[in-house]
Amino acid sequence: MPTFPKHLQGDGPHNPFPGVRVLERRLGREIPHQLGSNEGLDMPHRALREHFGDAMAEHVYSYGDAEALGIRQRLASRHGIALDAMLVDAGADSLIALALRATVMPGECVVATTGTYPTFGYFARGQACRLEEVPYDEGPGRLAPDLEALARTARDHQARLVYLANPDNPSGHLHSDDAILSLRAALPDDCWLLLDEAYYDFREDADGEFGRRVLHGVIRLRTLSKAHGLAGLRVGYAIAEAETLAVMMKVRIHYAVSTLTQAAAEVVLDAPDETDAHVRAVRERRARLSEHFRALGADVLPSATNFVGLRLPDAELAGRVHREMLEAGKLIARPADPALGHVLRVTAVENALAPGQLAILDAAISGQR
């Protein structure tokens, strides 16, 4: 079992402000009169009510539920994940930073794939971790994190944590469940696996049994930004063993997920048919986009996400197309790392399929200029 930094082992630190909602649950009754709370509970919010309405204003007075019980209950009911195996925080990005803070000390080694979701490296370097990166496994029809190389590098450098996005960002590649389990088995016993599953909902087998498993020595991250359309409100959740989540709670910002965000997330989670319809539509558009690009002769990467990755002949062409699209007011994604400078990414939104919308990219693929 991977261990935690010494200062987080044993009792404490303890959250000094669990909040009213948590206190009510501990007491088993409501507290109707908050006479010691220092929020602006008597603020009229006339301007806010006029702009957004009374319903919105009612959610801004108090700090949010520090345990986000309502969200966790809905996720448990919807996906069959154990209630005490989830921790809610302000999006997958915040959870990456939180996982690093809970498991790795400055100067210790962490491992990732060169060019993968760059926020991980951003946070790792910001915490003074020693970041070791390995190249993608690249070949015909394949651009995937190299699991064997990740495990080997972790062993060679006594890494404390390995980061893997699955499905991958920016390639869209999906490693099988067995491959993930094999990677965990190949890592040193005291090394964590941080498994970023931000695009998990777009997998064809997202409802399978593997998705609800709590994996030993693994911190799984999910988000409501993509399939649930709540990126602007910042809400995501981790799935891990209860002991691991307890340590993450020790170093977590108490009220990172606002009352308004929690209320909105609960509304969306209470309407699963809308989310399911959205996911089906994204998968269908993803297939149409892939077929469109293949018909032009593009090297289209397999994707289990809400985007389609394209591998262009070289970084110079990809850079030029990216610039010209941006000048035309159309933003597609191009990884910042030079190792993936030849890759472009198009999100499977309906607007991407509008006639002529991708004419600049299409022309480059077809070699018409």
Short mmCIF file of N, CA, C and O in Angstrom, two decimals, residues 178-240:
data_model
loop_
_atom_site.label_atom_id
_atom_site.label_comp_id
_atom_site.label_asym_id
_atom_site.label_seq_id
_atom_site.Cartn_x
_atom_site.Cartn_y
_atom_site.Cartn_z
N ASP A 178 -8.13 -4.26 -18.01
CA ASP A 178 -7.06 -5.18 -17.65
C ASP A 178 -5.70 -4.51 -17.72
O ASP A 178 -4.81 -4.78 -16.89
N ALA A 179 -5.51 -3.63 -18.72
CA ALA A 179 -4.24 -2.92 -18.84
C ALA A 179 -4.00 -2.00 -17.65
O ALA A 179 -2.87 -1.87 -17.17
N ILE A 180 -5.07 -1.37 -17.17
CA ILE A 180 -4.95 -0.50 -15.99
C ILE A 180 -4.57 -1.32 -14.77
O ILE A 180 -3.69 -0.92 -13.98
N LEU A 181 -5.21 -2.45 -14.59
CA LEU A 181 -4.88 -3.30 -13.46
C LEU A 181 -3.45 -3.83 -13.55
O LEU A 181 -2.75 -3.93 -12.53
N SER A 182 -3.01 -4.14 -14.76
CA SER A 182 -1.64 -4.60 -14.94
C SER A 182 -0.64 -3.49 -14.63
O SER A 182 0.42 -3.74 -14.05
N LEU A 183 -0.97 -2.27 -15.01
CA LEU A 183 -0.09 -1.15 -14.68
C LEU A 183 0.02 -0.98 -13.17
O LEU A 183 1.13 -0.82 -12.64
N ARG A 184 -1.11 -1.03 -12.48
CA ARG A 184 -1.06 -0.89 -11.02
C ARG A 184 -0.19 -2.00 -10.41
O ARG A 184 0.61 -1.73 -9.51
N ALA A 185 -0.31 -3.21 -10.91
CA ALA A 185 0.47 -4.32 -10.39
C ALA A 185 1.96 -4.16 -10.68
O ALA A 185 2.80 -4.65 -9.91
N ALA A 186 2.29 -3.46 -11.76
CA ALA A 186 3.69 -3.30 -12.15
C ALA A 186 4.38 -2.15 -11.44
O ALA A 186 5.61 -2.04 -11.48
N LEU A 187 3.62 -1.29 -10.77
CA LEU A 187 4.21 -0.16 -10.07
C LEU A 187 4.79 -0.61 -8.74
O LEU A 187 4.35 -1.61 -8.17
N PRO A 188 5.77 0.12 -8.21
CA PRO A 188 6.26 -0.19 -6.86
C PRO A 188 5.12 -0.13 -5.85
O PRO A 188 4.15 0.61 -6.02
N ASP A 189 5.22 -0.93 -4.80
CA ASP A 189 4.16 -1.00 -3.80
C ASP A 189 3.86 0.36 -3.17
O ASP A 189 2.72 0.63 -2.78
N ASP A 190 4.89 1.21 -3.04
CA ASP A 190 4.70 2.50 -2.38
C ASP A 190 4.46 3.64 -3.36
O ASP A 190 4.62 4.81 -3.01
N CYS A 191 4.05 3.31 -4.58
CA CYS A 191 3.80 4.32 -5.62
C CYS A 191 2.31 4.39 -5.90
O CYS A 191 1.64 3.37 -6.12
N TRP A 192 1.77 5.58 -5.90
CA TRP A 192 0.36 5.80 -6.21
C TRP A 192 0.13 5.83 -7.72
O TRP A 192 1.00 6.25 -8.48
N LEU A 193 -1.07 5.43 -8.14
CA LEU A 193 -1.53 5.65 -9.50
C LEU A 193 -2.65 6.67 -9.47
O LEU A 193 -3.70 6.43 -8.86
N LEU A 194 -2.41 7.82 -10.09
CA LEU A 194 -3.43 8.86 -10.21
C LEU A 194 -4.08 8.70 -11.58
O LEU A 194 -3.48 9.01 -12.60
N LEU A 195 -5.29 8.19 -11.59
CA LEU A 195 -5.98 7.81 -12.83
C LEU A 195 -7.03 8.86 -13.16
O LEU A 195 -8.10 8.91 -12.53
N ASP A 196 -6.72 9.71 -14.12
CA ASP A 196 -7.59 10.81 -14.52
C ASP A 196 -8.61 10.28 -15.53
O ASP A 196 -8.28 10.00 -16.68
N GLU A 197 -9.86 10.18 -15.09
CA GLU A 197 -10.93 9.64 -15.94
C GLU A 197 -11.95 10.73 -16.28
O GLU A 197 -13.17 10.50 -16.27
N ALA A 198 -11.44 11.90 -16.64
CA ALA A 198 -12.32 13.04 -16.93
C ALA A 198 -13.28 12.74 -18.08
O ALA A 198 -14.38 13.30 -18.14
N TYR A 199 -12.89 11.86 -19.00
CA TYR A 199 -13.72 11.55 -20.17
C TYR A 199 -14.41 10.19 -20.03
O TYR A 199 -14.89 9.63 -21.01
N TYR A 200 -14.45 9.66 -18.82
CA TYR A 200 -14.95 8.31 -18.61
C TYR A 200 -16.37 8.12 -19.15
O TYR A 200 -16.70 7.07 -19.71
N ASP A 201 -17.23 9.12 -19.02
CA ASP A 201 -18.63 8.98 -19.42
C ASP A 201 -18.80 8.72 -20.90
O ASP A 201 -19.86 8.24 -21.32
N PHE A 202 -17.79 9.03 -21.72
CA PHE A 202 -17.92 8.85 -23.15
C PHE A 202 -17.44 7.49 -23.63
O PHE A 202 -17.50 7.18 -24.82
N ARG A 203 -16.95 6.66 -22.70
CA ARG A 203 -16.63 5.28 -23.04
C ARG A 203 -17.92 4.53 -23.39
O ARG A 203 -18.96 4.75 -22.78
N GLU A 204 -17.83 3.61 -24.33
CA GLU A 204 -19.00 2.80 -24.67
C GLU A 204 -19.42 1.91 -23.51
O GLU A 204 -20.59 1.55 -23.39
N ASP A 205 -18.46 1.55 -22.65
CA ASP A 205 -18.75 0.67 -21.51
C ASP A 205 -18.76 1.42 -20.19
O ASP A 205 -18.44 0.86 -19.15
N ALA A 206 -19.15 2.69 -20.23
CA ALA A 206 -19.08 3.53 -19.03
C ALA A 206 -19.95 3.00 -17.89
O ALA A 206 -19.68 3.29 -16.72
N ASP A 207 -20.97 2.23 -18.21
CA ASP A 207 -21.85 1.71 -17.17
C ASP A 207 -21.40 0.36 -16.63
O ASP A 207 -22.09 -0.26 -15.81
N GLY A 208 -20.22 -0.10 -17.05
CA GLY A 208 -19.74 -1.41 -16.63
C GLY A 208 -19.29 -1.46 -15.18
O GLY A 208 -19.11 -0.43 -14.51
N GLU A 209 -19.06 -2.68 -14.71
CA GLU A 209 -18.71 -2.90 -13.31
C GLU A 209 -17.38 -2.24 -12.93
O GLU A 209 -17.21 -1.77 -11.80
N PHE A 210 -16.45 -2.19 -13.87
CA PHE A 210 -15.13 -1.65 -13.56
C PHE A 210 -15.21 -0.19 -13.12
O PHE A 210 -14.41 0.27 -12.30
N GLY A 211 -16.18 0.54 -13.66
CA GLY A 211 -16.28 1.96 -13.37
C GLY A 211 -16.60 2.27 -11.92
O GLY A 211 -16.32 3.39 -11.46
N ARG A 212 -17.16 1.32 -11.19
CA ARG A 212 -17.52 1.60 -9.79
C ARG A 212 -16.53 0.99 -8.80
O ARG A 212 -16.71 1.13 -7.60
N ARG A 213 -15.48 0.39 -9.31
CA ARG A 213 -14.53 -0.25 -8.41
C ARG A 213 -13.66 0.77 -7.66
O ARG A 213 -13.27 1.80 -8.21
N VAL A 214 -13.38 0.44 -6.43
CA VAL A 214 -12.39 1.17 -5.65
C VAL A 214 -11.10 0.35 -5.74
O VAL A 214 -11.04 -0.78 -5.25
N LEU A 215 -10.08 0.91 -6.37
CA LEU A 215 -8.86 0.17 -6.67
C LEU A 215 -7.78 0.48 -5.63
O LEU A 215 -7.53 1.65 -5.30
N HIS A 216 -7.15 -0.54 -5.15
CA HIS A 216 -6.11 -0.39 -4.13
C HIS A 216 -4.93 0.40 -4.67
O HIS A 216 -4.40 0.11 -5.74
N GLY A 217 -4.54 1.46 -3.95
CA GLY A 217 -3.40 2.27 -4.35
C GLY A 217 -3.66 3.16 -5.54
O GLY A 217 -2.71 3.66 -6.17
N VAL A 218 -4.93 3.38 -5.86
CA VAL A 218 -5.32 4.19 -7.02
C VAL A 218 -6.27 5.29 -6.58
O VAL A 218 -7.18 5.07 -5.78
N ILE A 219 -6.06 6.49 -7.11
CA ILE A 219 -6.99 7.60 -6.93
C ILE A 219 -7.58 7.90 -8.31
O ILE A 219 -6.87 8.34 -9.22
N ARG A 220 -8.87 7.62 -8.46
CA ARG A 220 -9.55 7.83 -9.74
C ARG A 220 -10.25 9.19 -9.69
O ARG A 220 -10.89 9.54 -8.70
N LEU A 221 -10.16 9.94 -10.79
CA LEU A 221 -10.76 11.28 -10.85
C LEU A 221 -11.81 11.33 -11.94
O LEU A 221 -11.58 10.90 -13.07
N ARG A 222 -12.96 11.90 -11.62
CA ARG A 222 -14.04 12.11 -12.59
C ARG A 222 -14.49 13.57 -12.51
O ARG A 222 -14.17 14.28 -11.57
N THR A 223 -15.26 13.99 -13.51
CA THR A 223 -15.71 15.38 -13.55
C THR A 223 -17.13 15.48 -14.06
O THR A 223 -17.59 14.60 -14.80
N LEU A 224 -17.81 16.54 -13.68
CA LEU A 224 -19.12 16.86 -14.24
C LEU A 224 -19.01 17.96 -15.30
O LEU A 224 -20.01 18.53 -15.72
N SER A 225 -17.78 18.25 -15.74
CA SER A 225 -17.56 19.32 -16.71
C SER A 225 -17.97 18.94 -18.11
O SER A 225 -18.44 19.78 -18.87
N LYS A 226 -17.79 17.68 -18.49
CA LYS A 226 -17.94 17.30 -19.88
C LYS A 226 -19.32 16.71 -20.18
O LYS A 226 -20.16 17.35 -20.80
N ALA A 227 -19.57 15.50 -19.69
CA ALA A 227 -20.84 14.86 -19.99
C ALA A 227 -22.02 15.58 -19.36
O ALA A 227 -23.14 15.52 -19.86
N HIS A 228 -21.79 16.30 -18.25
CA HIS A 228 -22.86 16.98 -17.55
C HIS A 228 -22.90 18.48 -17.83
O HIS A 228 -23.79 19.18 -17.33
N GLY A 229 -21.93 18.99 -18.59
CA GLY A 229 -21.97 20.37 -19.04
C GLY A 229 -21.83 21.42 -17.96
O GLY A 229 -22.38 22.51 -18.08
N LEU A 230 -21.06 21.12 -16.89
CA LEU A 230 -20.95 22.06 -15.76
C LEU A 230 -19.53 22.58 -15.58
O LEU A 230 -19.11 22.87 -14.45
N ALA A 231 -18.78 22.72 -16.66
CA ALA A 231 -17.39 23.15 -16.54
C ALA A 231 -17.25 24.49 -15.83
O ALA A 231 -16.32 24.71 -15.05
N GLY A 232 -18.18 25.39 -16.08
CA GLY A 232 -18.08 26.72 -15.49
C GLY A 232 -18.34 26.75 -13.99
O GLY A 232 -17.98 27.72 -13.33
N LEU A 233 -18.95 25.70 -13.46
CA LEU A 233 -19.25 25.67 -12.04
C LEU A 233 -18.22 24.90 -11.22
O LEU A 233 -18.21 24.97 -10.00
N ARG A 234 -17.34 24.14 -11.88
CA ARG A 234 -16.23 23.45 -11.23
C ARG A 234 -16.69 22.45 -10.19
O ARG A 234 -16.83 22.76 -9.00
N VAL A 235 -16.95 21.24 -10.63
CA VAL A 235 -17.29 20.16 -9.70
C VAL A 235 -16.81 18.83 -10.28
O VAL A 235 -17.04 18.52 -11.45
N GLY A 236 -16.08 18.08 -9.47
CA GLY A 236 -15.60 16.76 -9.86
C GLY A 236 -15.51 15.90 -8.61
O GLY A 236 -15.76 16.37 -7.50
N TYR A 237 -15.14 14.64 -8.80
CA TYR A 237 -15.05 13.77 -7.64
C TYR A 237 -13.95 12.73 -7.81
O TYR A 237 -13.60 12.35 -8.93
N ALA A 238 -13.40 12.34 -6.68
CA ALA A 238 -12.39 11.29 -6.63
C ALA A 238 -13.02 10.01 -6.11
O ALA A 238 -13.93 10.06 -5.28
N ILE A 239 -12.53 8.88 -6.61
CA ILE A 239 -12.94 7.56 -6.12
C ILE A 239 -11.69 6.88 -5.59
O ILE A 239 -10.71 6.69 -6.33
N ALA A 240 -11.69 6.54 -4.32
CA ALA A 240 -10.51 5.93 -3.71
C ALA A 240 -10.92 5.25 -2.41
O ALA A 240 -12.07 5.37 -1.95
#
